[in-house]
């Protein structure tokens, strides 16, 4: 919509009562409309007459197409507005039909993926968040990212009360403004209004850009007919919003005409403000790109450094309208016409007690223009004149020197009430191909890489995938996020967005707004324990379609707990909550049997889908290639036996046992020429290095750290070794098997199954296995001897190494590519079905409330609860 400021300013002020502080005292307007701004007397009409007229109007409207029956994206909720529109009242000639009431979440428009396909490009790049790895050409609209149509505006959503008001003042916008628009129109929060203030543009190409953008029903282009300037234009945007919406949009954004948002930026920032009601500003980490590149880690969370050192608040930070209205703060064009008006504005809000914090992920891309362009806008203000600018800002807001309103997230408290009502509507359409994956976090580990492959598999099949993590541990807990974001824009680390008591509501809102059909979750204690409430909140959602798509909770189980946690870990949770699960999917027959032996009631409701590997990437090395890799990668002679360990350095993998095994091997074979190479990172890294040093094994045991691609190390290896307490289907073991390496590992968990032991009473002959299984005792001294014995056999017998390595390769080469193994997920999710009455009483099925109540008492008051507590 294209409007002039003079066409609405006088007429609306005459009939609207507002506090003087809600208007900028520095902004004046010329009255081009020539209307009497005084109050008018109006003749009252009978209520019955008004109702009858309304009914007739609606009938005619429906007849001419005001209420389209087909829910497509072809129609626009508003009539086209030309640049000659003389009144804002004419601009609001609504044509939209499905005006839904707030909170009516179940009737979002459902669009067919066949008409709105989601297609990944052939070349994809990871979306890094660390400065040292940042790809500055890989912004949200890059061709190496998922397509920008992941989130589609619901064409029948009620947009009359936008959640966010976005203000952009522009003078002769360049073609890059279309990119800014594209990043807005792709947002996961579609319920916004964008006020573009045309600040004395004169170029025909710029007028064409504004006319095109004005075709979107949420865009209102108004002309600044008064004094030119960025601050002036933004203030006009404020007044327009406050005059035309009552109440005003809850959140505001001042967006430059050439910058970009990540597609979940508005949603996450608004939720952060909702979850922290004492905050009035929400920023993010952001990326400067273009003429210069930088990943900016400072922000609102830098507290008073924003006053004492410099302006670290992102230009496009989200702020509340209540802060603007109560403070009276506006952009100051008179004193900051050469730049710095945004810094002064933020400090004005701070001086009135309004501040906030940051979503600690990069969600905003700030375009760095060439020096010549910046000089034309701001001169040398940010070069030679920065200190004088800082002094000027500090003089204007002196109270902040001693009392800055720093804020941090409110601390969550136990048993804080949980609400489920969403804070706002997002106006996203649903599609018929949506799925959600929930995990605890995104480590670089076997199960997590399996999750990444699942996300890719579904995304390449045209699904719009949502990924949620219920825990946050920086940096290792988000290591895999850059690769997950190759396939979806929709990744949510809950603790970085909302406080703990809002996580349930946020998760349910994601399910509802995206129109999720299935949720596959793994290793999330939060989801397991919330299942009764989740089933109540998102019960049997049925779509009118060719197949039944109840909202299902499927779970992918990788391994039972190795340390006794929760009496079996997540598989124990699975048994306890099975009444609420549509299906359980494990990675091995071993784990399926484990569940059935311990109380799972129905084998037909358990599926087996193995994780798989990138099979084409792993092939046995020829003897000459292995010798070459030994020299180039490890710097050792061809005759040196290389034993490789790959895994996280945590108690499950038992890395601290390795130096003891090496020491035992040296005792057994004093003249042996061998090294043990350890790849991985984790909590036991320091202890491992200390143990290696204490035994003087630095030349024998090499701790190489995490390697994104271990294939070169596999190629240089003779034996693969993993002394885990227990494993599901180990990705590292599978990779080593694909490389033709003999395996030495534990006879525990699913490892026997992986090395060729069949899940029947018929045992596979030892010479058909892919390695040697060690019956460990979990006593370090005894197990060091047992593993050393197994390794000694392989070190002294090249033919045995060759035979077992050949067996290992044979077991995985034809059937263990992840695209083949994980394709079973499609069938498993399709046949998943909730039990009838799964949220009600089901005789024979456990209810987790009882188990969790006992667990809490045993944890908090063990002696007073357990019979053995005071037993003599």
mmCIF file of N, CA and C in Angstrom, residues 412-496:
data_model
loop_
_atom_site.group_PDB
_atom_site.id
_atom_site.type_symbol
_atom_site.label_atom_id
_atom_site.label_comp_id
_atom_site.label_asym_id
_atom_site.label_seq_id
_atom_site.Cartn_x
_atom_site.Cartn_y
_atom_site.Cartn_z
ATOM 1 N N UNK A 412 14.596 -19.252 36.471
ATOM 2 C CA UNK A 412 13.450 -20.150 36.576
ATOM 3 C C UNK A 412 13.396 -20.756 37.962
ATOM 4 N N UNK A 413 12.198 -20.995 38.436
ATOM 5 C CA UNK A 413 12.012 -21.588 39.757
ATOM 6 C C UNK A 413 11.216 -22.875 39.606
ATOM 7 N N UNK A 414 11.440 -23.792 40.530
ATOM 8 C CA UNK A 414 10.731 -25.060 40.484
ATOM 9 C C UNK A 414 9.242 -24.838 40.712
ATOM 10 N N UNK A 415 8.443 -25.628 39.981
ATOM 11 C CA UNK A 415 6.984 -25.616 40.085
ATOM 12 C C UNK A 415 6.372 -24.273 39.709
ATOM 13 N N UNK A 416 7.096 -23.492 38.904
ATOM 14 C CA UNK A 416 6.499 -22.270 38.361
ATOM 15 C C UNK A 416 5.375 -22.689 37.421
ATOM 16 N N UNK A 417 4.212 -22.038 37.513
ATOM 17 C CA UNK A 417 3.066 -22.463 36.688
ATOM 18 C C UNK A 417 3.392 -22.466 35.202
ATOM 19 N N UNK A 418 2.916 -23.489 34.526
ATOM 20 C CA UNK A 418 3.091 -23.619 33.078
ATOM 21 C C UNK A 418 1.771 -23.284 32.406
ATOM 22 N N UNK A 419 1.802 -22.359 31.480
ATOM 23 C CA UNK A 419 0.625 -22.035 30.680
ATOM 24 C C UNK A 419 0.828 -22.556 29.273
ATOM 25 N N UNK A 420 -0.276 -22.757 28.561
ATOM 26 C CA UNK A 420 -0.204 -23.351 27.233
ATOM 27 C C UNK A 420 -0.681 -22.409 26.135
ATOM 28 N N UNK A 421 -1.388 -21.355 26.505
ATOM 29 C CA UNK A 421 -1.927 -20.441 25.497
ATOM 30 C C UNK A 421 -0.795 -19.685 24.809
ATOM 31 N N UNK A 422 -0.746 -19.699 23.497
ATOM 32 C CA UNK A 422 0.329 -18.970 22.801
ATOM 33 C C UNK A 422 0.162 -17.467 22.975
ATOM 34 N N UNK A 423 1.261 -16.721 23.010
ATOM 35 C CA UNK A 423 1.171 -15.284 23.241
ATOM 36 C C UNK A 423 0.670 -14.510 22.030
ATOM 37 N N UNK A 424 0.763 -15.100 20.843
ATOM 38 C CA UNK A 424 0.326 -14.402 19.636
ATOM 39 C C UNK A 424 0.126 -15.418 18.523
ATOM 40 N N UNK A 425 -0.554 -14.979 17.474
ATOM 41 C CA UNK A 425 -0.723 -15.821 16.292
ATOM 42 C C UNK A 425 0.323 -15.462 15.256
ATOM 43 N N UNK A 426 0.777 -16.471 14.525
ATOM 44 C CA UNK A 426 1.891 -16.269 13.614
ATOM 45 C C UNK A 426 1.498 -16.270 12.152
ATOM 46 N N UNK A 427 0.259 -16.668 11.839
ATOM 47 C CA UNK A 427 -0.283 -16.600 10.470
ATOM 48 C C UNK A 427 0.509 -17.449 9.485
ATOM 49 N N UNK A 428 0.975 -18.622 9.930
ATOM 50 C CA UNK A 428 1.680 -19.543 9.030
ATOM 51 C C UNK A 428 0.680 -20.566 8.486
ATOM 52 N N UNK A 429 0.771 -20.825 7.206
ATOM 53 C CA UNK A 429 -0.025 -21.897 6.610
ATOM 54 C C UNK A 429 0.600 -23.246 6.929
ATOM 55 N N UNK A 430 -0.226 -24.278 6.956
ATOM 56 C CA UNK A 430 0.257 -25.645 7.111
ATOM 57 C C UNK A 430 0.454 -26.268 5.729
ATOM 58 N N UNK A 431 1.291 -27.281 5.672
ATOM 59 C CA UNK A 431 1.401 -28.075 4.452
ATOM 60 C C UNK A 431 1.217 -29.542 4.814
ATOM 61 N N UNK A 432 1.087 -30.378 3.789
ATOM 62 C CA UNK A 432 0.833 -31.800 4.041
ATOM 63 C C UNK A 432 2.119 -32.594 4.237
ATOM 64 N N UNK A 433 3.281 -31.920 4.258
ATOM 65 C CA UNK A 433 4.543 -32.635 4.488
ATOM 66 C C UNK A 433 5.365 -31.848 5.509
ATOM 67 N N UNK A 434 5.084 -32.094 6.769
ATOM 68 C CA UNK A 434 5.785 -31.451 7.891
ATOM 69 C C UNK A 434 6.181 -32.535 8.882
ATOM 70 N N UNK A 435 7.323 -32.405 9.504
ATOM 71 C CA UNK A 435 7.729 -33.348 10.543
ATOM 72 C C UNK A 435 8.653 -32.622 11.521
ATOM 73 N N UNK A 436 8.643 -33.081 12.753
ATOM 74 C CA UNK A 436 9.495 -32.487 13.789
ATOM 75 C C UNK A 436 10.407 -33.557 14.383
ATOM 76 N N UNK A 437 11.655 -33.168 14.610
ATOM 77 C CA UNK A 437 12.604 -34.000 15.343
ATOM 78 C C UNK A 437 12.990 -33.254 16.620
ATOM 79 N N UNK A 438 12.966 -33.952 17.736
ATOM 80 C CA UNK A 438 13.359 -33.374 19.020
ATOM 81 C C UNK A 438 14.504 -34.203 19.581
ATOM 82 N N UNK A 439 15.564 -33.518 19.992
ATOM 83 C CA UNK A 439 16.723 -34.173 20.607
ATOM 84 C C UNK A 439 17.132 -33.369 21.822
ATOM 85 N N UNK A 440 17.988 -33.951 22.645
ATOM 86 C CA UNK A 440 18.475 -33.213 23.804
ATOM 87 C C UNK A 440 19.383 -32.080 23.343
ATOM 88 N N UNK A 441 20.333 -32.397 22.474
ATOM 89 C CA UNK A 441 21.251 -31.391 21.948
ATOM 90 C C UNK A 441 21.879 -31.910 20.669
ATOM 91 N N UNK A 442 22.846 -31.168 20.136
ATOM 92 C CA UNK A 442 23.416 -31.491 18.831
ATOM 93 C C UNK A 442 24.926 -31.672 18.935
ATOM 94 N N UNK A 443 25.342 -32.672 19.680
ATOM 95 C CA UNK A 443 26.752 -33.046 19.725
ATOM 96 C C UNK A 443 27.164 -33.651 18.378
ATOM 97 N N UNK A 444 28.463 -33.693 18.133
ATOM 98 C CA UNK A 444 28.978 -34.468 17.005
ATOM 99 C C UNK A 444 29.241 -35.871 17.526
ATOM 100 N N UNK A 445 28.258 -36.714 17.402
ATOM 101 C CA UNK A 445 28.356 -38.106 17.855
ATOM 102 C C UNK A 445 27.531 -38.981 16.939
ATOM 103 N N UNK A 446 27.624 -40.285 17.128
ATOM 104 C CA UNK A 446 26.948 -41.210 16.234
ATOM 105 C C UNK A 446 25.455 -40.989 16.130
ATOM 106 N N UNK A 447 24.766 -40.924 17.287
ATOM 107 C CA UNK A 447 23.320 -40.754 17.272
ATOM 108 C C UNK A 447 22.932 -39.411 16.690
ATOM 109 N N UNK A 448 23.728 -38.383 16.979
ATOM 110 C CA UNK A 448 23.396 -37.038 16.499
ATOM 111 C C UNK A 448 23.628 -36.925 14.996
ATOM 112 N N UNK A 449 24.689 -37.560 14.503
ATOM 113 C CA UNK A 449 24.896 -37.583 13.058
ATOM 114 C C UNK A 449 23.771 -38.375 12.391
ATOM 115 N N UNK A 450 23.304 -39.416 13.069
ATOM 116 C CA UNK A 450 22.133 -40.130 12.566
ATOM 117 C C UNK A 450 20.926 -39.216 12.470
ATOM 118 N N UNK A 451 20.739 -38.343 13.483
ATOM 119 C CA UNK A 451 19.653 -37.366 13.436
ATOM 120 C C UNK A 451 19.804 -36.449 12.225
ATOM 121 N N UNK A 452 21.034 -35.984 11.979
ATOM 122 C CA UNK A 452 21.271 -35.123 10.824
ATOM 123 C C UNK A 452 20.882 -35.829 9.526
ATOM 124 N N UNK A 453 21.217 -37.103 9.423
ATOM 125 C CA UNK A 453 20.847 -37.854 8.227
ATOM 126 C C UNK A 453 19.331 -37.994 8.105
ATOM 127 N N UNK A 454 18.644 -38.177 9.226
ATOM 128 C CA UNK A 454 17.184 -38.239 9.179
ATOM 129 C C UNK A 454 16.600 -36.930 8.659
ATOM 130 N N UNK A 455 17.130 -35.813 9.168
ATOM 131 C CA UNK A 455 16.648 -34.501 8.735
ATOM 132 C C UNK A 455 16.878 -34.332 7.230
ATOM 133 N N UNK A 456 18.068 -34.718 6.762
ATOM 134 C CA UNK A 456 18.351 -34.591 5.327
ATOM 135 C C UNK A 456 17.425 -35.467 4.506
ATOM 136 N N UNK A 457 17.200 -36.693 4.977
ATOM 137 C CA UNK A 457 16.369 -37.630 4.225
ATOM 138 C C UNK A 457 14.964 -37.057 4.027
ATOM 139 N N UNK A 458 14.389 -36.521 5.091
ATOM 140 C CA UNK A 458 13.036 -35.971 4.992
ATOM 141 C C UNK A 458 13.020 -34.676 4.180
ATOM 142 N N UNK A 459 14.030 -33.825 4.376
ATOM 143 C CA UNK A 459 14.068 -32.566 3.628
ATOM 144 C C UNK A 459 14.197 -32.831 2.133
ATOM 145 N N UNK A 460 15.011 -33.806 1.757
ATOM 146 C CA UNK A 460 15.169 -34.110 0.332
ATOM 147 C C UNK A 460 13.915 -34.768 -0.228
ATOM 148 N N UNK A 461 13.078 -35.303 0.636
ATOM 149 C CA UNK A 461 11.794 -35.854 0.194
ATOM 150 C C UNK A 461 10.713 -34.783 0.148
ATOM 151 N N UNK A 462 11.088 -33.519 0.375
ATOM 152 C CA UNK A 462 10.139 -32.419 0.261
ATOM 153 C C UNK A 462 9.455 -32.017 1.544
ATOM 154 N N UNK A 463 9.899 -32.561 2.683
ATOM 155 C CA UNK A 463 9.301 -32.208 3.967
ATOM 156 C C UNK A 463 9.903 -30.902 4.482
ATOM 157 N N UNK A 464 9.087 -30.115 5.114
ATOM 158 C CA UNK A 464 9.557 -28.968 5.877
ATOM 159 C C UNK A 464 9.808 -29.466 7.291
ATOM 160 N N UNK A 465 11.066 -29.501 7.682
ATOM 161 C CA UNK A 465 11.491 -30.155 8.919
ATOM 162 C C UNK A 465 11.725 -29.117 10.005
ATOM 163 N N UNK A 466 11.231 -29.396 11.200
ATOM 164 C CA UNK A 466 11.498 -28.583 12.382
ATOM 165 C C UNK A 466 12.351 -29.400 13.336
ATOM 166 N N UNK A 467 13.438 -28.798 13.838
ATOM 167 C CA UNK A 467 14.346 -29.476 14.766
ATOM 168 C C UNK A 467 14.350 -28.694 16.074
ATOM 169 N N UNK A 468 14.172 -29.411 17.186
ATOM 170 C CA UNK A 468 14.114 -28.794 18.508
ATOM 171 C C UNK A 468 15.097 -29.483 19.434
ATOM 172 N N UNK A 469 15.851 -28.700 20.183
ATOM 173 C CA UNK A 469 16.727 -29.234 21.238
ATOM 174 C C UNK A 469 16.234 -28.730 22.583
ATOM 175 N N UNK A 470 16.176 -29.637 23.555
ATOM 176 C CA UNK A 470 15.643 -29.273 24.862
ATOM 177 C C UNK A 470 16.722 -28.907 25.867
ATOM 178 N N UNK A 471 17.995 -29.092 25.505
ATOM 179 C CA UNK A 471 19.109 -28.693 26.355
ATOM 180 C C UNK A 471 20.071 -27.839 25.543
ATOM 181 N N UNK A 472 20.887 -27.056 26.245
ATOM 182 C CA UNK A 472 21.849 -26.192 25.569
ATOM 183 C C UNK A 472 23.172 -26.255 26.314
ATOM 184 N N UNK A 473 24.215 -26.657 25.625
ATOM 185 C CA UNK A 473 25.547 -26.678 26.211
ATOM 186 C C UNK A 473 26.517 -26.146 25.176
ATOM 187 N N UNK A 474 27.061 -24.964 25.453
ATOM 188 C CA UNK A 474 27.909 -24.280 24.476
ATOM 189 C C UNK A 474 29.380 -24.504 24.821
ATOM 190 N N UNK A 475 30.235 -24.841 23.842
ATOM 191 C CA UNK A 475 29.917 -24.950 22.415
ATOM 192 C C UNK A 475 29.569 -26.358 21.934
ATOM 193 N N UNK A 476 29.925 -27.394 22.714
ATOM 194 C CA UNK A 476 29.836 -28.747 22.172
ATOM 195 C C UNK A 476 28.400 -29.198 21.905
ATOM 196 N N UNK A 477 27.444 -28.653 22.679
ATOM 197 C CA UNK A 477 26.052 -29.079 22.512
ATOM 198 C C UNK A 477 25.382 -28.556 21.256
ATOM 199 N N UNK A 478 26.042 -27.641 20.534
ATOM 200 C CA UNK A 478 25.465 -27.133 19.279
ATOM 201 C C UNK A 478 26.448 -27.311 18.116
ATOM 202 N N UNK A 479 27.412 -28.202 18.284
ATOM 203 C CA UNK A 479 28.439 -28.406 17.246
ATOM 204 C C UNK A 479 27.835 -28.816 15.911
ATOM 205 N N UNK A 480 26.746 -29.569 15.954
ATOM 206 C CA UNK A 480 26.182 -30.106 14.731
ATOM 207 C C UNK A 480 25.156 -29.171 14.090
ATOM 208 N N UNK A 481 24.786 -28.089 14.781
ATOM 209 C CA UNK A 481 23.750 -27.192 14.242
ATOM 210 C C UNK A 481 24.082 -26.655 12.849
ATOM 211 N N UNK A 482 25.338 -26.240 12.568
ATOM 212 C CA UNK A 482 25.612 -25.720 11.219
ATOM 213 C C UNK A 482 25.262 -26.700 10.111
ATOM 214 N N UNK A 483 25.446 -27.994 10.354
ATOM 215 C CA UNK A 483 25.156 -28.996 9.319
ATOM 216 C C UNK A 483 23.668 -29.316 9.273
ATOM 217 N N UNK A 484 22.991 -29.293 10.414
ATOM 218 C CA UNK A 484 21.534 -29.470 10.411
ATOM 219 C C UNK A 484 20.877 -28.363 9.597
ATOM 220 N N UNK A 485 21.403 -27.134 9.723
ATOM 221 C CA UNK A 485 20.785 -25.994 9.049
ATOM 222 C C UNK A 485 21.053 -25.965 7.547
ATOM 223 N N UNK A 486 21.756 -26.944 7.037
ATOM 224 C CA UNK A 486 21.829 -27.109 5.584
ATOM 225 C C UNK A 486 20.490 -27.552 5.012
ATOM 226 N N UNK A 487 19.646 -28.139 5.864
ATOM 227 C CA UNK A 487 18.429 -28.778 5.377
ATOM 228 C C UNK A 487 17.151 -28.115 5.881
ATOM 229 N N UNK A 488 17.272 -27.220 6.835
ATOM 230 C CA UNK A 488 16.091 -26.551 7.365
ATOM 231 C C UNK A 488 16.486 -25.232 8.008
ATOM 232 N N UNK A 489 15.612 -24.234 7.883
ATOM 233 C CA UNK A 489 15.807 -22.968 8.593
ATOM 234 C C UNK A 489 15.257 -23.051 10.016
ATOM 235 N N UNK A 490 14.494 -24.114 10.297
ATOM 236 C CA UNK A 490 13.666 -24.163 11.506
ATOM 237 C C UNK A 490 14.326 -24.981 12.608
ATOM 238 N N UNK A 491 15.350 -24.414 13.241
ATOM 239 C CA UNK A 491 16.089 -25.082 14.314
ATOM 240 C C UNK A 491 15.953 -24.247 15.585
ATOM 241 N N UNK A 492 15.550 -24.885 16.679
ATOM 242 C CA UNK A 492 15.254 -24.168 17.915
ATOM 243 C C UNK A 492 15.963 -24.817 19.095
ATOM 244 N N UNK A 493 16.881 -24.089 19.711
ATOM 245 C CA UNK A 493 17.535 -24.529 20.947
ATOM 246 C C UNK A 493 16.760 -23.876 22.084
ATOM 247 N N UNK A 494 15.862 -24.590 22.717
ATOM 248 C CA UNK A 494 14.875 -23.975 23.611
ATOM 249 C C UNK A 494 15.485 -23.104 24.701
ATOM 250 N N UNK A 495 16.523 -23.563 25.447
ATOM 251 C CA UNK A 495 17.024 -22.717 26.537
ATOM 252 C C UNK A 495 17.649 -21.403 26.078
ATOM 253 N N UNK A 496 17.972 -21.268 24.793
ATOM 254 C CA UNK A 496 18.526 -20.004 24.320
ATOM 255 C C UNK A 496 17.435 -19.036 23.885
#
